[in-house]
Amino acid sequence: MACRISELVVDAADPDRLAEFWSKVLGYVELGREDDGSIEIGPPGVGFGGPQPTLILSPSGDPRAGKLRLHIDVNATDRDQDAELERLLALGARPVDVGQTGTENWHVLADPEGNEFCLLHTRLQPL
């Protein structure tokens, strides 16, 4: 037996804002809200337990210290990398420098709260 990643939990100063951003990036929908202000988003019609993990945006007032030790990588499914980069930037992502050389075939971006993520080059088939 092995485990599967079912959820990724991201601390957020503004869970609503991040839920909106990541829902648009991933094509996710809101699945639920908790009394503590956490918002869970996931694939429409599937939700928790499907082939893709859900995201939980959990409210936190703690300041982030340094570079994230874990980040999300995304791949386009219906367009090339350049077109997807334009879409992500229009949604509010911004380029960040974490020491890239400039020869990478991926882009390092940050979500509206500064959490780094990478847009990889390979186009994946949609699920």
PDB file of N, CA and C in Angstrom, residues 27-77:
ATOM      1  N   GLY A  27      -8.812  25.747 -12.716  1.00  0.00           N
ATOM      2  CA  GLY A  27     -10.154  25.332 -13.147  1.00  0.00           C
ATOM      3  C   GLY A  27     -10.911  24.664 -12.021  1.00  0.00           C
ATOM      4  N   TYR A  28     -10.605  25.015 -10.774  1.00  0.00           N
ATOM      5  CA  TYR A  28     -11.247  24.451  -9.595  1.00  0.00           C
ATOM      6  C   TYR A  28     -12.478  25.268  -9.213  1.00  0.00           C
ATOM      7  N   VAL A  29     -13.267  24.702  -8.319  1.00  0.00           N
ATOM      8  CA  VAL A  29     -14.435  25.373  -7.757  1.00  0.00           C
ATOM      9  C   VAL A  29     -14.355  25.286  -6.235  1.00  0.00           C
ATOM     10  N   GLU A  30     -15.096  26.148  -5.575  1.00  0.00           N
ATOM     11  CA  GLU A  30     -15.146  26.088  -4.116  1.00  0.00           C
ATOM     12  C   GLU A  30     -15.926  24.853  -3.698  1.00  0.00           C
ATOM     13  N   LEU A  31     -15.340  24.085  -2.785  1.00  0.00           N
ATOM     14  CA  LEU A  31     -15.980  22.866  -2.284  1.00  0.00           C
ATOM     15  C   LEU A  31     -16.591  23.057  -0.908  1.00  0.00           C
ATOM     16  N   GLY A  32     -16.049  24.005  -0.151  1.00  0.00           N
ATOM     17  CA  GLY A  32     -16.591  24.215   1.185  1.00  0.00           C
ATOM     18  C   GLY A  32     -15.790  25.222   1.962  1.00  0.00           C
ATOM     19  N   ARG A  33     -16.413  25.662   3.057  1.00  0.00           N
ATOM     20  CA  ARG A  33     -15.793  26.614   3.982  1.00  0.00           C
ATOM     21  C   ARG A  33     -15.942  26.074   5.392  1.00  0.00           C
ATOM     22  N   GLU A  34     -14.928  26.333   6.189  1.00  0.00           N
ATOM     23  CA  GLU A  34     -14.942  25.930   7.588  1.00  0.00           C
ATOM     24  C   GLU A  34     -15.188  27.156   8.462  1.00  0.00           C
ATOM     25  N   ASP A  35     -15.589  26.917   9.699  1.00  0.00           N
ATOM     26  CA  ASP A  35     -15.845  28.004  10.641  1.00  0.00           C
ATOM     27  C   ASP A  35     -14.615  28.858  10.905  1.00  0.00           C
ATOM     28  N   ASP A  36     -13.416  28.284  10.732  1.00  0.00           N
ATOM     29  CA  ASP A  36     -12.192  29.048  10.983  1.00  0.00           C
ATOM     30  C   ASP A  36     -11.804  29.946   9.814  1.00  0.00           C
ATOM     31  N   GLY A  37     -12.607  29.936   8.742  1.00  0.00           N
ATOM     32  CA  GLY A  37     -12.323  30.766   7.572  1.00  0.00           C
ATOM     33  C   GLY A  37     -11.586  30.044   6.464  1.00  0.00           C
ATOM     34  N   SER A  38     -11.244  28.775   6.658  1.00  0.00           N
ATOM     35  CA  SER A  38     -10.580  27.993   5.616  1.00  0.00           C
ATOM     36  C   SER A  38     -11.534  27.757   4.454  1.00  0.00           C
ATOM     37  N   ILE A  39     -10.983  27.747   3.253  1.00  0.00           N
ATOM     38  CA  ILE A  39     -11.757  27.494   2.042  1.00  0.00           C
ATOM     39  C   ILE A  39     -11.098  26.338   1.304  1.00  0.00           C
ATOM     40  N   GLU A  40     -11.893  25.336   0.940  1.00  0.00           N
ATOM     41  CA  GLU A  40     -11.375  24.215   0.156  1.00  0.00           C
ATOM     42  C   GLU A  40     -11.851  24.362  -1.278  1.00  0.00           C
ATOM     43  N   ILE A  41     -10.905  24.239  -2.220  1.00  0.00           N
ATOM     44  CA  ILE A  41     -11.236  24.264  -3.642  1.00  0.00           C
ATOM     45  C   ILE A  41     -10.745  22.971  -4.272  1.00  0.00           C
ATOM     46  N   GLY A  42     -11.424  22.559  -5.330  1.00  0.00           N
ATOM     47  CA  GLY A  42     -11.030  21.330  -5.999  1.00  0.00           C
ATOM     48  C   GLY A  42     -11.694  21.206  -7.346  1.00  0.00           C
ATOM     49  N   PRO A  43     -11.412  20.112  -8.048  1.00  0.00           N
ATOM     50  CA  PRO A  43     -11.960  19.908  -9.382  1.00  0.00           C
ATOM     51  C   PRO A  43     -13.491  19.845  -9.349  1.00  0.00           C
ATOM     52  N   PRO A  44     -14.147  20.507 -10.308  1.00  0.00           N
ATOM     53  CA  PRO A  44     -15.613  20.459 -10.343  1.00  0.00           C
ATOM     54  C   PRO A  44     -16.105  19.036 -10.609  1.00  0.00           C
ATOM     55  N   GLY A  45     -17.163  18.661  -9.918  1.00  0.00           N
ATOM     56  CA  GLY A  45     -17.774  17.354 -10.134  1.00  0.00           C
ATOM     57  C   GLY A  45     -17.007  16.207  -9.526  1.00  0.00           C
ATOM     58  N   VAL A  46     -15.872  16.473  -8.901  1.00  0.00           N
ATOM     59  CA  VAL A  46     -15.055  15.412  -8.313  1.00  0.00           C
ATOM     60  C   VAL A  46     -14.843  15.687  -6.833  1.00  0.00           C
ATOM     61  N   GLY A  47     -14.228  16.832  -6.541  1.00  0.00           N
ATOM     62  CA  GLY A  47     -13.984  17.203  -5.157  1.00  0.00           C
ATOM     63  C   GLY A  47     -12.926  16.359  -4.494  1.00  0.00           C
ATOM     64  N   PHE A  48     -13.026  16.260  -3.181  1.00  0.00           N
ATOM     65  CA  PHE A  48     -12.050  15.544  -2.376  1.00  0.00           C
ATOM     66  C   PHE A  48     -12.010  14.070  -2.752  1.00  0.00           C
ATOM     67  N   GLY A  49     -10.803  13.514  -2.835  1.00  0.00           N
ATOM     68  CA  GLY A  49     -10.626  12.093  -3.093  1.00  0.00           C
ATOM     69  C   GLY A  49     -10.479  11.735  -4.550  1.00  0.00           C
ATOM     70  N   GLY A  50     -10.574  12.712  -5.431  1.00  0.00           N
ATOM     71  CA  GLY A  50     -10.401  12.452  -6.857  1.00  0.00           C
ATOM     72  C   GLY A  50      -8.930  12.315  -7.219  1.00  0.00           C
ATOM     73  N   PRO A  51      -8.636  12.236  -8.515  1.00  0.00           N
ATOM     74  CA  PRO A  51      -7.244  12.048  -8.935  1.00  0.00           C
ATOM     75  C   PRO A  51      -6.348  13.261  -8.681  1.00  0.00           C
ATOM     76  N   GLN A  52      -6.929  14.438  -8.520  1.00  0.00           N
ATOM     77  CA  GLN A  52      -6.153  15.641  -8.230  1.00  0.00           C
ATOM     78  C   GLN A  52      -6.385  16.053  -6.780  1.00  0.00           C
ATOM     79  N   PRO A  53      -5.333  16.538  -6.095  1.00  0.00           N
ATOM     80  CA  PRO A  53      -5.548  16.993  -4.722  1.00  0.00           C
ATOM     81  C   PRO A  53      -6.357  18.282  -4.681  1.00  0.00           C
ATOM     82  N   THR A  54      -7.084  18.464  -3.603  1.00  0.00           N
ATOM     83  CA  THR A  54      -7.771  19.732  -3.378  1.00  0.00           C
ATOM     84  C   THR A  54      -6.791  20.685  -2.699  1.00  0.00           C
ATOM     85  N   LEU A  55      -7.115  21.970  -2.707  1.00  0.00           N
ATOM     86  CA  LEU A  55      -6.336  22.974  -1.994  1.00  0.00           C
ATOM     87  C   LEU A  55      -7.182  23.535  -0.871  1.00  0.00           C
ATOM     88  N   ILE A  56      -6.586  23.658   0.290  1.00  0.00           N
ATOM     89  CA  ILE A  56      -7.249  24.320   1.409  1.00  0.00           C
ATOM     90  C   ILE A  56      -6.475  25.592   1.695  1.00  0.00           C
ATOM     91  N   LEU A  57      -7.158  26.725   1.603  1.00  0.00           N
ATOM     92  CA  LEU A  57      -6.569  28.022   1.892  1.00  0.00           C
ATOM     93  C   LEU A  57      -6.972  28.356   3.315  1.00  0.00           C
ATOM     94  N   SER A  58      -5.992  28.322   4.197  1.00  0.00           N
ATOM     95  CA  SER A  58      -6.241  28.444   5.628  1.00  0.00           C
ATOM     96  C   SER A  58      -5.786  29.810   6.128  1.00  0.00           C
ATOM     97  N   PRO A  59      -6.665  30.525   6.840  1.00  0.00           N
ATOM     98  CA  PRO A  59      -6.285  31.867   7.283  1.00  0.00           C
ATOM     99  C   PRO A  59      -5.124  31.848   8.278  1.00  0.00           C
ATOM    100  N   SER A  60      -4.204  32.764   8.065  1.00  0.00           N
ATOM    101  CA  SER A  60      -3.058  32.882   8.953  1.00  0.00           C
ATOM    102  C   SER A  60      -2.567  34.318   8.931  1.00  0.00           C
ATOM    103  N   GLY A  61      -2.266  34.834  10.090  1.00  0.00           N
ATOM    104  CA  GLY A  61      -1.694  36.163  10.194  1.00  0.00           C
ATOM    105  C   GLY A  61      -0.186  36.120  10.376  1.00  0.00           C
ATOM    106  N   ASP A  62       0.379  34.915  10.386  1.00  0.00           N
ATOM    107  CA  ASP A  62       1.818  34.776  10.574  1.00  0.00           C
ATOM    108  C   ASP A  62       2.566  35.266   9.334  1.00  0.00           C
ATOM    109  N   PRO A  63       3.595  36.088   9.517  1.00  0.00           N
ATOM    110  CA  PRO A  63       4.391  36.518   8.360  1.00  0.00           C
ATOM    111  C   PRO A  63       5.209  35.352   7.830  1.00  0.00           C
ATOM    112  N   ARG A  64       5.397  35.334   6.526  1.00  0.00           N
ATOM    113  CA  ARG A  64       6.219  34.299   5.907  1.00  0.00           C
ATOM    114  C   ARG A  64       7.682  34.663   6.094  1.00  0.00           C
ATOM    115  N   ALA A  65       8.484  33.693   6.440  1.00  0.00           N
ATOM    116  CA  ALA A  65       9.913  33.932   6.635  1.00  0.00           C
ATOM    117  C   ALA A  65      10.700  33.185   5.568  1.00  0.00           C
ATOM    118  N   GLY A  66      11.262  33.902   4.622  1.00  0.00           N
ATOM    119  CA  GLY A  66      12.132  33.293   3.616  1.00  0.00           C
ATOM    120  C   GLY A  66      11.403  32.561   2.508  1.00  0.00           C
ATOM    121  N   LYS A  67      12.201  31.874   1.715  1.00  0.00           N
ATOM    122  CA  LYS A  67      11.702  31.116   0.571  1.00  0.00           C
ATOM    123  C   LYS A  67      10.889  29.914   1.048  1.00  0.00           C
ATOM    124  N   LEU A  68       9.828  29.609   0.331  1.00  0.00           N
ATOM    125  CA  LEU A  68       9.024  28.437   0.671  1.00  0.00           C
ATOM    126  C   LEU A  68       9.847  27.162   0.515  1.00  0.00           C
ATOM    127  N   ARG A  69       9.617  26.211   1.381  1.00  0.00           N
ATOM    128  CA  ARG A  69      10.325  24.931   1.294  1.00  0.00           C
ATOM    129  C   ARG A  69       9.609  23.964   0.368  1.00  0.00           C
ATOM    130  N   LEU A  70       8.380  24.266   0.020  1.00  0.00           N
ATOM    131  CA  LEU A  70       7.589  23.437  -0.877  1.00  0.00           C
ATOM    132  C   LEU A  70       6.820  24.382  -1.782  1.00  0.00           C
ATOM    133  N   HIS A  71       6.749  24.059  -3.065  1.00  0.00           N
ATOM    134  CA  HIS A  71       5.971  24.908  -3.961  1.00  0.00           C
ATOM    135  C   HIS A  71       5.198  24.038  -4.944  1.00  0.00           C
ATOM    136  N   ILE A  72       4.263  24.652  -5.606  1.00  0.00           N
ATOM    137  CA  ILE A  72       3.408  23.970  -6.578  1.00  0.00           C
ATOM    138  C   ILE A  72       3.992  24.174  -7.967  1.00  0.00           C
ATOM    139  N   ASP A  73       4.012  23.124  -8.780  1.00  0.00           N
ATOM    140  CA  ASP A  73       4.334  23.218 -10.206  1.00  0.00           C
ATOM    141  C   ASP A  73       3.050  22.990 -10.988  1.00  0.00           C
ATOM    142  N   VAL A  74       2.843  23.790 -12.024  1.00  0.00           N
ATOM    143  CA  VAL A  74       1.671  23.636 -12.881  1.00  0.00           C
ATOM    144  C   VAL A  74       2.115  23.485 -14.324  1.00  0.00           C
ATOM    145  N   ASN A  75       1.281  22.825 -15.112  1.00  0.00           N
ATOM    146  CA  ASN A  75       1.502  22.646 -16.543  1.00  0.00           C
ATOM    147  C   ASN A  75       0.221  23.017 -17.269  1.00  0.00           C
ATOM    148  N   ALA A  76       0.358  23.657 -18.415  1.00  0.00           N
ATOM    149  CA  ALA A  76      -0.805  23.962 -19.247  1.00  0.00           C
ATOM    150  C   ALA A  76      -1.388  22.671 -19.800  1.00  0.00           C
ATOM    151  N   THR A  77      -2.694  22.683 -20.042  1.00  0.00           N
ATOM    152  CA  THR A  77      -3.353  21.514 -20.637  1.00  0.00           C
ATOM    153  C   THR A  77      -3.976  21.830 -21.993  1.00  0.00           C
TER     154      THR A  77
END
